[in-house]
Short mmCIF file of C-alpha atoms in Angstrom, two decimals:
data_model
loop_
_atom_site.label_atom_id
_atom_site.label_comp_id
_atom_site.label_asym_id
_atom_site.label_seq_id
_atom_site.Cartn_x
_atom_site.Cartn_y
_atom_site.Cartn_z
CA MET A 30 77.91 106.11 100.71
CA VAL A 31 77.32 107.65 104.13
CA ILE A 32 79.79 110.14 105.59
CA PRO A 33 80.50 109.70 109.32
CA VAL A 34 80.98 112.92 111.27
CA HIS A 35 80.90 111.91 114.95
CA ASP A 36 80.43 108.89 117.19
CA LEU A 37 78.72 108.83 120.59
CA ASN A 38 81.34 106.74 122.34
CA PRO A 39 83.34 108.62 125.02
CA VAL A 40 86.92 107.64 125.91
CA ARG A 41 88.57 107.37 129.33
CA ARG A 42 92.00 108.72 128.39
CA THR A 43 93.49 111.15 125.92
CA PRO A 44 94.26 109.39 122.59
CA TRP A 45 97.77 110.77 122.19
CA VAL A 46 98.80 108.24 119.53
CA THR A 47 95.76 109.05 117.39
CA TYR A 48 96.56 112.74 117.65
CA ALA A 49 100.20 112.08 116.77
CA LEU A 50 99.23 110.02 113.72
CA LEU A 51 96.88 112.73 112.55
CA ALA A 52 99.58 115.37 112.94
CA ALA A 53 102.25 113.24 111.26
CA ASN A 54 100.05 112.57 108.22
CA VAL A 55 99.24 116.25 107.80
CA VAL A 56 102.88 117.36 108.21
CA VAL A 57 104.17 114.78 105.73
CA PHE A 58 101.48 115.79 103.26
CA LEU A 59 102.46 119.45 103.51
CA LEU A 60 106.10 118.48 102.96
CA THR A 61 105.32 116.29 99.93
CA PRO A 62 106.36 118.13 96.75
CA GLY A 63 103.44 119.87 95.08
CA MET A 64 100.77 118.58 97.46
CA ALA A 65 100.25 121.67 99.60
CA GLY A 66 99.11 123.59 96.53
CA SER A 67 97.12 120.75 94.97
CA LEU A 68 93.86 122.17 96.33
CA THR A 69 93.97 124.92 93.75
CA GLY A 70 94.99 122.52 91.00
CA GLY A 71 98.10 124.48 90.19
CA SER A 72 101.01 122.13 89.56
CA GLY A 73 103.54 122.56 86.79
CA LEU A 74 105.75 120.02 85.09
CA ALA A 75 108.64 120.67 87.46
CA GLN A 76 106.46 119.93 90.49
CA LEU A 77 105.09 116.82 88.83
CA CYS A 78 108.59 115.50 88.11
CA HIS A 79 109.68 116.26 91.66
CA LEU A 80 106.61 114.45 93.01
CA GLN A 81 107.26 111.38 90.84
CA ALA A 82 110.83 111.18 92.12
CA PHE A 83 109.64 111.60 95.72
CA LEU A 84 107.03 108.85 95.42
CA ASP A 85 109.42 106.47 93.69
CA HIS A 86 111.75 106.86 96.65
CA TYR A 87 109.25 106.61 99.51
CA ALA A 88 106.12 104.86 98.21
CA ALA A 89 105.59 101.10 98.34
CA VAL A 90 105.70 99.38 94.95
CA PRO A 91 104.18 95.86 94.65
CA ARG A 92 106.87 94.58 92.30
CA GLU A 93 109.58 95.70 94.69
CA LEU A 94 107.82 94.19 97.72
CA ILE A 95 107.16 90.78 96.21
CA HIS A 96 110.04 90.22 93.78
CA HIS A 97 112.53 92.67 95.26
CA GLU A 98 113.09 93.96 91.73
CA MET A 99 114.44 97.48 91.93
CA PRO A 100 114.14 99.60 88.77
CA ARG A 101 117.28 100.52 86.89
CA LEU A 102 115.89 103.90 85.87
CA VAL A 103 113.77 106.17 88.05
CA PRO A 104 112.58 109.78 87.82
CA THR A 105 115.34 112.12 88.96
CA GLY A 106 113.04 115.07 89.68
CA ASP A 107 114.52 117.12 86.83
CA VAL A 108 112.79 118.35 83.70
CA GLY A 109 114.32 117.67 80.30
CA VAL A 110 113.43 118.15 76.65
CA GLY A 111 113.19 115.09 74.45
CA PRO A 112 111.99 114.31 70.92
CA GLN A 113 108.37 114.58 72.09
CA GLY A 114 108.86 117.77 74.07
CA PRO A 115 109.46 118.55 77.75
CA GLY A 116 109.24 115.67 80.19
CA CYS A 117 110.62 114.20 83.39
CA VAL A 118 114.20 112.98 83.26
CA VAL A 119 114.96 109.40 84.32
CA GLY A 120 118.27 107.97 85.42
CA PRO A 121 119.88 105.45 87.75
CA PRO A 122 118.60 105.82 91.35
CA SER A 123 120.86 107.92 93.54
CA TYR A 124 119.62 106.25 96.73
CA ASP A 125 119.31 102.81 98.27
CA LYS A 126 115.66 101.89 98.85
CA SER A 127 114.40 99.28 101.29
CA PRO A 128 111.06 97.89 100.03
CA GLU A 129 110.19 96.74 103.54
CA LEU A 130 110.75 100.21 104.99
CA SER A 131 108.80 101.79 102.13
CA VAL A 132 105.66 100.09 103.44
CA LEU A 133 105.90 102.24 106.56
CA THR A 134 106.77 105.50 104.80
CA ALA A 135 103.99 104.96 102.25
CA MET A 136 101.44 104.93 105.08
CA PHE A 137 102.05 108.65 105.61
CA LEU A 138 101.81 109.70 101.95
CA HIS A 139 98.61 110.82 100.25
CA GLY A 140 97.67 111.70 96.71
CA GLY A 141 95.70 114.86 97.39
CA TRP A 142 93.66 116.83 99.89
CA LEU A 143 90.55 114.67 99.52
CA HIS A 144 92.60 111.50 100.01
CA LEU A 145 94.19 112.92 103.14
CA LEU A 146 91.06 114.47 104.69
CA GLY A 147 88.95 111.37 104.05
CA ASN A 148 91.46 109.14 105.81
CA MET A 149 91.98 111.55 108.69
CA LEU A 150 88.23 111.90 109.24
CA PHE A 151 87.84 108.15 109.79
CA LEU A 152 90.93 108.01 112.00
CA TRP A 153 89.67 110.97 114.07
CA ILE A 154 86.23 109.44 114.63
CA PHE A 155 87.11 105.80 115.26
CA GLY A 156 90.78 105.72 116.24
CA ASN A 157 90.41 107.22 119.72
CA ASN A 158 88.15 104.43 120.99
CA ILE A 159 90.42 101.68 119.70
CA GLU A 160 93.42 103.37 121.31
CA ASP A 161 91.41 103.75 124.51
CA ARG A 162 90.66 100.01 124.52
CA MET A 163 94.12 98.78 123.53
CA GLY A 164 96.37 101.33 125.20
CA HIS A 165 98.79 103.70 123.50
CA LEU A 166 101.66 101.37 122.57
CA ARG A 167 99.50 98.41 121.57
CA PHE A 168 97.38 100.68 119.41
CA LEU A 169 100.45 102.02 117.62
CA LEU A 170 101.64 98.47 116.95
CA PHE A 171 98.15 97.47 115.85
CA TYR A 172 97.98 100.39 113.43
CA GLY A 173 101.34 99.47 111.91
CA VAL A 174 100.52 95.76 111.60
CA CYS A 175 97.23 96.50 109.83
CA GLY A 176 98.93 98.89 107.43
CA ILE A 177 101.73 96.44 106.63
CA ALA A 178 99.31 93.54 106.17
CA ALA A 179 97.12 95.62 103.86
CA ALA A 180 100.07 96.69 101.71
CA TYR A 181 101.44 93.18 101.32
CA ALA A 182 98.01 91.74 100.59
CA PHE A 183 97.55 94.27 97.81
CA ALA A 184 101.07 93.61 96.53
CA LEU A 185 100.43 89.85 96.39
CA LEU A 186 97.37 90.46 94.24
CA ASN A 187 99.27 92.88 91.99
CA ALA A 188 102.77 91.41 92.11
CA GLY A 189 103.82 92.73 88.70
CA SER A 190 102.66 96.30 89.24
CA GLY A 191 105.16 99.15 89.29
CA ALA A 192 102.59 101.74 90.39
CA PRO A 193 103.25 103.36 93.78
CA LEU A 194 101.00 102.41 96.68
CA ILE A 195 100.42 105.25 99.14
CA GLY A 196 98.01 106.20 101.90
CA ALA A 197 96.97 105.32 105.44
CA SER A 198 93.78 103.63 104.21
CA GLY A 199 94.91 100.09 104.97
CA ALA A 200 95.88 100.88 108.55
CA ILE A 201 92.71 102.91 109.12
CA ALA A 202 90.63 100.10 107.64
CA GLY A 203 92.09 97.93 110.41
CA VAL A 204 90.84 100.49 112.94
CA LEU A 205 87.37 100.26 111.39
CA GLY A 206 87.41 96.47 111.58
CA ALA A 207 88.37 96.60 115.25
CA TYR A 208 85.65 99.17 115.96
CA LEU A 209 83.04 96.96 114.33
CA VAL A 210 84.01 94.06 116.60
CA LEU A 211 84.36 96.04 119.83
CA TYR A 212 81.60 98.66 119.48
CA PRO A 213 79.01 97.42 116.97
CA ARG A 214 76.14 99.16 118.81
CA ALA A 215 77.86 102.53 119.23
CA ARG A 216 75.87 105.31 117.61
CA VAL A 217 77.47 107.25 114.79
CA TRP A 218 76.19 110.50 113.33
CA VAL A 219 76.41 110.33 109.54
CA LEU A 220 75.47 112.47 106.58
CA VAL A 221 73.48 110.65 103.92
CA PRO A 222 73.55 112.30 100.47
CA PHE A 223 69.97 112.38 99.21
CA LEU A 224 69.37 115.62 97.29
CA VAL A 225 70.81 117.27 100.41
CA PHE A 226 72.94 115.80 103.19
CA LEU A 227 70.56 114.24 105.72
CA PRO A 228 71.94 113.74 109.25
CA LEU A 229 71.14 110.36 110.79
CA ARG A 230 72.33 108.52 113.87
CA LEU A 231 73.06 104.90 112.97
CA PRO A 232 74.61 101.94 114.77
CA ALA A 233 78.28 101.43 113.94
CA TRP A 234 77.60 97.96 112.55
CA ILE A 235 75.49 99.50 109.78
CA VAL A 236 77.95 102.30 108.98
CA LEU A 237 81.08 100.15 109.00
CA GLY A 238 79.39 97.07 107.60
CA LEU A 239 78.19 99.08 104.61
CA TRP A 240 81.67 100.58 104.19
CA PHE A 241 83.24 97.11 104.12
CA VAL A 242 80.70 95.71 101.67
CA LEU A 243 81.33 98.60 99.29
CA GLN A 244 85.11 98.12 99.51
CA ALA A 245 84.72 94.40 98.81
CA VAL A 246 82.51 95.09 95.80
CA TYR A 247 84.82 97.79 94.49
CA SER A 248 87.87 95.56 94.94
CA SER A 249 86.34 93.17 92.40
CA GLY A 250 86.15 96.03 89.90
CA ALA A 251 82.36 96.20 90.00
CA GLY A 252 80.61 99.55 90.20
CA VAL A 253 83.70 101.76 89.77
CA SER A 254 85.79 102.97 86.88
CA ASP A 255 88.94 103.69 88.92
CA ALA A 256 89.38 100.29 90.58
CA GLY A 257 92.93 100.24 89.25
CA THR A 258 93.93 103.49 90.95
CA VAL A 259 92.35 102.93 94.38
CA ALA A 260 93.69 100.06 96.49
CA TYR A 261 90.33 98.66 97.55
CA ALA A 262 91.87 95.25 98.14
CA ALA A 263 94.20 96.82 100.70
CA HIS A 264 91.15 98.28 102.47
CA VAL A 265 89.52 94.86 102.63
CA ALA A 266 92.67 93.17 103.90
CA GLY A 267 93.34 95.82 106.54
CA PHE A 268 89.74 95.64 107.76
CA VAL A 269 89.83 91.85 108.12
CA VAL A 270 93.19 91.90 109.91
CA GLY A 271 92.00 94.57 112.33
CA LEU A 272 88.81 92.64 112.99
CA LEU A 273 90.69 89.43 113.75
CA ILE A 274 93.21 91.12 116.03
CA ALA A 275 90.43 92.81 118.01
CA LEU A 276 88.31 89.67 118.48
CA PRO A 277 90.10 88.52 121.68
CA LEU A 278 89.44 91.94 123.25
CA ARG A 279 85.69 91.79 122.72
CA PRO A 280 84.69 89.89 125.91
CA GLY A 281 86.21 92.52 128.22
CA THR A 282 85.05 95.57 126.29
CA PRO A 283 82.35 97.61 128.08
CA PRO A 284 79.43 98.51 125.81
CA PRO A 285 79.14 102.13 124.70
CA PRO A 286 76.40 104.24 126.27
CA GLN A 287 73.08 104.11 124.46
CA PRO A 288 72.04 107.74 124.06
CA ARG A 289 68.48 108.96 124.11
CA GLY A 290 67.13 111.17 121.38
CA VAL A 291 66.34 111.05 117.73
CA LEU A 292 67.21 107.77 116.03
CA PHE A 293 66.29 106.89 112.44
CA GLY A 294 64.05 109.97 112.38
CA ARG A 295 62.10 109.05 115.55
CA ARG A 296 62.65 109.44 119.25
CA ALA A 297 64.33 106.43 120.82
CA ARG A 298 62.89 104.81 123.92
CA PRO A 299 64.88 105.18 127.19
CA GLY A 300 67.76 102.75 127.14
CA GLY A 301 67.11 101.89 123.48
#
């Protein structure tokens, strides 16, 4: 898996929506119970119970989205002592939850620092160009539509699941799909892990095409042991939706500049 670090595709205007989304995701993460200190691995039972209650309230749950079945008992955030020892207390929910609204709130929740930073890296690199092409408001709507479509697609495939679905991955996958359609020849600096991290400059169609193929393979459960905990199917759905939405914009999209310099370990020809 290659790690993108920078694309060579300048924008014409400041991507304020991309910046706002980045900031909102970071702020919500820092406000999520127990997440700010998750980098050190220090989280006690009280924090875990508080986090479970928080996610039950604000995360999207497939069973709730598809069947509108709300649980009778949910984590309250308190710690109790039962026959098997200390644990999280459950009780009737003290709030009214809208499954449809939870799809939006879940897009700003993340399960850890790596989850957050990985998503924000892709949004930082590829989001500004899509916002530049679509405009601020249309990009914000596009981002939301891709995230909603990804969540519901995953929920349809896992209609009986009560596990919370969180993360901006589905919406950001839509951004990647749009980038592949609009800027397939844009150059992207990536790090390739091979004993050490080797820097290479590759066309976007290779970087994003490889990313999509891996997500599609992983969504089938092949090649990974945690296919049940990562919503690969949501990534695939978001990518496809973003690609389809961006297709009508392709004819009027100016091509990115083709930089000179080292490419695939050799010096590129002028204009190549």
